[in-house]
Short mmCIF file of C-alpha atoms in Angstrom, two decimals:
data_model
loop_
_atom_site.label_atom_id
_atom_site.label_comp_id
_atom_site.label_asym_id
_atom_site.label_seq_id
_atom_site.Cartn_x
_atom_site.Cartn_y
_atom_site.Cartn_z
CA MET A 1 14.86 89.62 54.96
CA ASN A 2 11.78 87.61 56.01
CA ARG A 3 10.17 87.80 59.45
CA ASP A 4 11.47 84.39 60.58
CA GLN A 5 15.07 85.35 59.79
CA GLU A 6 14.67 88.68 61.56
CA LEU A 7 13.47 86.88 64.69
CA LYS A 8 16.36 84.41 64.51
CA ASN A 9 18.84 87.28 64.21
CA SER A 10 17.22 89.02 67.17
CA VAL A 11 17.53 85.90 69.31
CA ARG A 12 21.13 85.30 68.22
CA GLU A 13 22.14 88.86 69.08
CA ARG A 14 20.41 88.73 72.44
CA TYR A 15 21.96 85.40 73.41
CA ALA A 16 25.42 86.58 72.43
CA LYS A 17 25.01 89.25 75.13
CA ILE A 18 23.59 86.71 77.58
CA ALA A 19 26.72 84.59 77.19
CA GLU A 20 28.65 87.37 78.93
CA GLN A 21 26.13 87.82 81.76
CA GLY A 22 26.12 86.06 85.10
CA LYS A 23 23.51 83.55 86.27
CA ALA A 24 22.01 85.98 88.82
CA GLU A 25 21.38 88.61 86.14
CA ASN A 26 19.84 86.06 83.79
CA ALA A 27 17.64 84.55 86.50
CA ALA A 28 16.10 87.95 87.25
CA SER A 29 14.58 88.08 83.76
CA CYS A 30 12.80 85.75 81.38
CA CYS A 31 15.49 83.44 79.98
CA GLY A 32 18.01 86.20 80.63
CA ALA A 33 16.77 88.20 77.70
CA THR A 34 14.44 90.93 78.93
CA THR A 35 14.80 93.79 81.38
CA PRO A 36 15.43 92.34 84.85
CA SER A 37 12.52 92.34 87.25
CA ASN A 38 12.54 93.07 90.96
CA LYS A 39 10.85 89.67 91.29
CA VAL A 40 12.55 86.54 90.02
CA TYR A 41 10.37 84.65 87.56
CA ASN A 42 9.19 81.27 88.81
CA ILE A 43 10.33 80.08 85.40
CA MET A 44 13.77 79.83 87.00
CA MET A 45 12.84 77.77 90.03
CA ASP A 46 14.08 74.41 88.69
CA ASP A 47 17.40 74.02 90.48
CA TYR A 48 20.24 71.99 88.97
CA THR A 49 22.62 72.29 91.89
CA GLY A 50 21.92 68.83 93.30
CA THR A 51 22.04 67.13 89.90
CA GLY A 52 24.86 64.76 88.99
CA GLY A 53 27.22 66.29 86.45
CA TYR A 54 26.17 69.86 87.26
CA VAL A 55 28.82 72.46 86.38
CA GLU A 56 28.18 75.88 87.89
CA GLU A 57 30.19 77.77 85.26
CA ALA A 58 27.99 76.26 82.54
CA ASP A 59 24.68 77.20 84.21
CA LEU A 60 23.52 80.58 82.92
CA GLY A 61 20.08 80.27 84.52
CA LEU A 62 18.25 80.12 81.17
CA GLY A 63 16.15 76.98 81.48
CA CYS A 64 12.48 76.39 82.22
CA GLY A 65 12.75 72.77 83.39
CA LEU A 66 15.02 69.81 84.06
CA PRO A 67 14.66 67.68 80.91
CA THR A 68 17.70 65.54 81.65
CA GLN A 69 16.03 64.41 84.88
CA TYR A 70 13.22 62.81 82.87
CA ALA A 71 15.12 61.76 79.75
CA GLY A 72 15.93 58.16 80.74
CA ILE A 73 19.52 58.45 79.52
CA LYS A 74 21.42 55.15 79.68
CA LYS A 75 25.12 54.35 79.81
CA GLY A 76 26.62 54.45 76.33
CA ASP A 77 23.82 56.54 74.79
CA THR A 78 24.40 59.19 72.16
CA VAL A 79 22.62 62.32 73.41
CA ILE A 80 21.98 65.59 71.57
CA ASP A 81 21.12 68.82 73.40
CA LEU A 82 19.33 71.44 71.30
CA GLY A 83 20.27 75.01 72.16
CA SER A 84 23.13 73.88 74.37
CA GLY A 85 24.21 77.33 75.58
CA ALA A 86 27.25 77.15 77.87
CA GLY A 87 26.92 73.35 78.11
CA ASN A 88 25.03 72.73 81.35
CA ASP A 89 22.58 70.09 80.09
CA CYS A 90 25.33 68.45 78.03
CA PHE A 91 27.47 67.94 81.11
CA VAL A 92 24.52 66.57 83.09
CA ALA A 93 23.75 64.22 80.17
CA ARG A 94 27.41 63.15 80.06
CA HIS A 95 27.17 62.15 83.72
CA GLU A 96 24.35 59.78 82.76
CA THR A 97 25.74 58.39 79.50
CA GLY A 98 29.23 57.96 80.96
CA PRO A 99 32.59 58.11 79.20
CA GLU A 100 31.47 55.32 76.86
CA GLY A 101 28.65 57.47 75.46
CA LYS A 102 28.66 60.66 73.39
CA VAL A 103 27.02 64.05 73.89
CA ILE A 104 26.57 66.66 71.16
CA GLY A 105 25.45 70.20 71.90
CA ILE A 106 24.00 72.34 69.09
CA ASP A 107 23.71 76.13 69.34
CA PHE A 108 23.56 78.90 66.74
CA THR A 109 25.27 81.56 68.88
CA PRO A 110 29.07 81.59 68.38
CA ALA A 111 29.67 83.14 71.82
CA MET A 112 27.75 80.29 73.48
CA ILE A 113 29.66 77.65 71.49
CA ALA A 114 32.97 79.22 72.52
CA LYS A 115 31.91 79.32 76.18
CA ALA A 116 30.73 75.69 76.11
CA ARG A 117 33.92 74.46 74.47
CA THR A 118 36.02 76.26 77.07
CA ASN A 119 34.00 74.59 79.84
CA ALA A 120 34.39 71.15 78.22
CA ASP A 121 38.15 71.65 77.86
CA LYS A 122 38.44 72.55 81.54
CA LEU A 123 36.59 69.36 82.46
CA GLY A 124 38.70 67.21 80.11
CA PHE A 125 35.65 65.63 78.46
CA ASN A 126 36.62 64.12 75.12
CA ASN A 127 33.16 62.70 74.43
CA VAL A 128 31.30 66.01 74.60
CA GLU A 129 31.35 68.26 71.55
CA PHE A 130 29.60 71.46 70.52
CA ARG A 131 28.48 72.20 66.96
CA GLU A 132 27.39 75.58 65.67
CA GLY A 133 24.16 75.38 63.70
CA ASP A 134 20.39 75.87 63.61
CA ILE A 135 18.26 73.30 65.38
CA ASP A 136 15.78 73.41 62.50
CA ASN A 137 18.59 72.23 60.22
CA MET A 138 20.86 70.22 62.50
CA PRO A 139 24.48 69.51 61.54
CA VAL A 140 23.90 65.84 62.44
CA ASN A 141 23.29 62.72 60.32
CA GLU A 142 19.92 60.99 60.40
CA ASN A 143 19.34 58.15 62.87
CA SER A 144 22.24 59.33 65.07
CA ALA A 145 20.87 59.90 68.57
CA ASP A 146 19.39 57.66 71.23
CA VAL A 147 18.06 60.63 73.20
CA ILE A 148 17.46 64.32 72.46
CA VAL A 149 17.01 66.92 75.20
CA SER A 150 16.35 70.64 75.10
CA ASN A 151 15.61 73.30 77.69
CA CYS A 152 13.50 76.37 76.84
CA VAL A 153 14.72 76.62 73.23
CA LEU A 154 12.10 75.42 70.72
CA ASN A 155 9.87 78.33 71.72
CA LEU A 156 12.57 80.67 70.32
CA VAL A 157 12.41 79.10 66.85
CA PRO A 158 9.80 80.51 64.44
CA ASP A 159 9.14 77.21 62.60
CA LYS A 160 8.53 74.72 65.39
CA PRO A 161 7.13 71.91 63.16
CA LYS A 162 10.40 72.02 61.20
CA VAL A 163 12.43 71.53 64.40
CA ILE A 164 10.24 68.63 65.49
CA LYS A 165 10.66 66.99 62.07
CA GLU A 166 14.43 67.43 62.44
CA ILE A 167 14.29 65.76 65.85
CA TYR A 168 12.48 62.83 64.23
CA ARG A 169 15.09 62.64 61.45
CA VAL A 170 18.06 62.65 63.81
CA LEU A 171 16.73 60.17 66.40
CA LYS A 172 17.43 56.49 65.89
CA PRO A 173 14.41 54.22 65.44
CA GLY A 174 13.12 53.62 68.96
CA GLY A 175 14.91 56.72 70.26
CA HIS A 176 13.13 59.35 72.31
CA PHE A 177 13.25 62.94 73.45
CA SER A 178 12.54 64.88 76.65
CA ILE A 179 12.12 68.61 76.06
CA SER A 180 11.25 71.46 78.43
CA ASP A 181 9.58 74.43 76.79
CA ILE A 182 7.13 77.32 77.15
CA VAL A 183 3.56 77.00 75.83
CA LEU A 184 0.34 78.97 76.02
CA VAL A 185 -3.29 78.37 76.80
CA GLY A 186 -5.34 81.23 75.34
CA GLU A 187 -4.06 84.26 73.43
CA LEU A 188 -1.40 86.66 74.70
CA PRO A 189 -2.12 90.38 74.39
CA GLY A 190 -0.81 91.67 71.05
CA ALA A 191 1.91 93.88 72.56
CA LEU A 192 3.45 90.89 74.33
CA ARG A 193 3.06 88.56 71.39
CA GLU A 194 4.71 90.82 68.83
CA ASP A 195 7.54 92.46 70.71
CA ALA A 196 10.90 91.05 69.57
CA GLU A 197 12.48 91.47 73.01
CA MET A 198 9.78 89.36 74.60
CA TYR A 199 10.21 86.88 71.76
CA ALA A 200 13.88 86.53 72.62
CA GLY A 201 12.75 86.36 76.24
CA CYS A 202 10.94 83.08 75.49
CA VAL A 203 7.32 84.13 76.09
CA ALA A 204 6.03 85.72 72.89
CA GLY A 205 7.55 82.93 70.80
CA ALA A 206 5.46 80.32 72.57
CA ILE A 207 2.54 78.59 70.82
CA GLN A 208 -0.63 76.98 72.09
CA LYS A 209 -0.06 73.81 74.13
CA GLU A 210 -2.53 71.80 72.05
CA ASP A 211 -0.78 72.88 68.83
CA TYR A 212 2.63 72.03 70.29
CA LEU A 213 1.56 68.49 71.19
CA GLN A 214 -0.21 68.07 67.84
CA HIS A 215 2.96 69.01 65.94
CA ILE A 216 4.75 66.21 67.81
CA LYS A 217 2.07 63.69 66.84
CA ASP A 218 1.95 64.95 63.25
CA ALA A 219 5.70 64.34 62.91
CA GLY A 220 5.11 60.64 63.64
CA PHE A 221 6.07 60.39 67.30
CA LYS A 222 4.21 58.05 69.63
CA ASN A 223 3.79 57.66 73.40
CA VAL A 224 3.62 61.43 73.89
CA ILE A 225 3.70 62.16 77.63
CA LEU A 226 3.63 65.39 79.62
CA GLN A 227 6.23 64.70 82.27
CA LYS A 228 5.85 68.00 84.10
CA GLU A 229 3.80 71.19 83.84
CA LYS A 230 3.83 74.40 85.84
CA THR A 231 2.39 77.90 85.54
CA ILE A 232 4.70 80.79 84.63
CA THR A 233 4.03 84.21 86.16
CA ILE A 234 5.30 87.41 84.54
CA PRO A 235 5.82 90.13 87.19
CA ASP A 236 3.76 93.30 86.81
CA ASP A 237 6.88 95.48 86.46
CA ILE A 238 7.73 93.58 83.27
CA LEU A 239 4.14 93.54 82.00
CA GLY A 240 4.09 97.29 82.52
CA LYS A 241 6.49 97.70 79.60
CA TYR A 242 3.81 96.37 77.27
CA LEU A 243 0.39 96.78 78.88
CA SER A 244 -1.59 99.50 80.65
CA ALA A 245 -2.57 99.04 84.31
CA GLN A 246 -6.07 98.06 83.20
CA GLU A 247 -4.71 95.58 80.66
CA ILE A 248 -2.41 94.05 83.30
CA GLY A 249 -5.40 93.51 85.58
CA GLU A 250 -7.38 91.87 82.81
CA PHE A 251 -4.41 89.73 81.78
CA ASN A 252 -3.76 88.50 85.32
CA LYS A 253 -7.36 87.43 85.88
CA GLY A 254 -8.05 86.22 82.36
CA ALA A 255 -8.19 82.77 80.82
CA THR A 256 -4.73 83.06 79.27
CA GLY A 257 -2.01 80.92 80.84
CA ILE A 258 1.73 80.62 80.25
CA PHE A 259 3.18 77.24 81.16
CA SER A 260 6.47 75.43 81.35
CA ILE A 261 6.08 71.84 80.19
CA THR A 262 8.44 68.91 79.88
CA VAL A 263 7.26 66.52 77.18
CA TYR A 264 8.49 63.04 76.23
CA ALA A 265 7.91 61.16 72.97
CA GLU A 266 9.34 58.18 71.09
CA LYS A 267 10.26 57.62 67.45
CA PRO A 268 8.72 54.32 66.29
CA GLY A 269 11.07 51.42 65.66
CA ALA A 270 13.12 48.75 67.36
CA VAL A 271 15.52 49.75 70.13
CA LYS A 272 18.73 47.79 69.96
CA ASP A 273 20.74 46.77 73.00
CA LYS A 274 18.60 48.52 75.61
CA PRO A 275 15.03 48.21 76.91
CA LYS A 276 12.35 50.76 76.06
CA LEU A 277 11.13 53.03 78.82
CA LYS A 278 7.80 51.87 80.20
CA MET A 279 5.04 54.11 81.56
CA ALA A 280 5.85 52.97 85.10
CA ASP A 281 9.46 54.05 84.60
CA LEU A 282 8.39 57.47 83.36
CA GLN A 283 5.99 57.93 86.26
CA SER A 284 8.72 57.02 88.74
CA GLN A 285 10.80 59.81 87.18
CA GLY A 286 7.95 62.28 87.67
CA ALA A 287 5.80 61.91 84.56
CA CYS A 288 2.30 63.12 85.28
CA CYS A 289 0.16 63.14 82.15
CA THR A 290 -0.54 61.87 78.69
CA PRO A 291 -2.52 63.94 76.22
CA ASP A 292 -4.90 61.02 75.70
CA SER A 293 -5.36 59.71 79.23
CA GLY A 294 -5.06 62.85 81.34
CA CYS A 295 -3.04 63.35 84.51
CA CYS A 296 -2.05 60.52 86.83
#
C-alpha cells in the first residue's frame, strides 16, 4: 500500500470515530482528531450558531472557517460541499440556495454519510443529498456545480493538485468556489509534519500557502482572492507530544506560521442566468486580499 493510501485510511478511520463524538470533545482538539488540549484551539473560533440554516446536530466542531458566508450562493444554485461530515455546511448552503436549488455533500467516511443522511431526513430536505466518495475523484459529472464549498478538508488529502483539478472539472463555466483550509508559512518540525495523528488532525497535512495558491492558478482558475486569514496556535500541551521543551520554545518564536485561510476563485466562462460576483461584492462579504494586489 502506498503512502498516500495509508494516509487516506488513517484519516477515514479517525473521522469514523469523530462521527460518534460530541462537538465539545472535537472542539478541544485539532479538527477533533488529536488528543484534546486543556486549551481550545483558536482554529475553532468561527461560530456558526448565528448563521441561517445552522443545524446544531450537524455541527461537529471540525471546521477552520465559514466558507458558506463568503461563497456568494444564489437562489437556485447547485452547491457541492467537499468533506461534508454530518452535513452542517450543506444545510447552511441549502438555506441560501433555497428549495429550488440543490446541495450535494461528498464524504469518504461511511459513518459521516450515515449521520448526514439521518440529519437531512429529520429536516425533510429533499434537495440535499450525500454521496460517499473521494474528493479527488468526485462522484459528480463535469460542469455540474455553480458553487463549491469546503471547510478544513483539502489539507487532509495527500494529492491537493488532483482535488483542485477535480473542482475545476465539476464546476460549471463561470462557477466559483470558496474553501476554508489550513496552510503553512515556513517548515513544520519533522515530528509534527510526519506524524499520522497530526496529519488526521489537519496540521501536518497542510502545505505552503504560496504553493496552495499556485496550485489553484495552475488548474486554470482566475480571480483568486483570499477572503479571510487568521493565525492558528497549537497549545504547548499538544506540541509536547512531538517536541522537546527547547524545540517548543524555538517553534513558538520561529518564522513558521500555521494559518486558516478562506480562498475564492472562479472557473473561466460565461455565467448563465445570474451575475458574476464583483470585487466590491466580495469585499462587502469580508474578502481582504488578492495574491496579486495584497490586502485591502
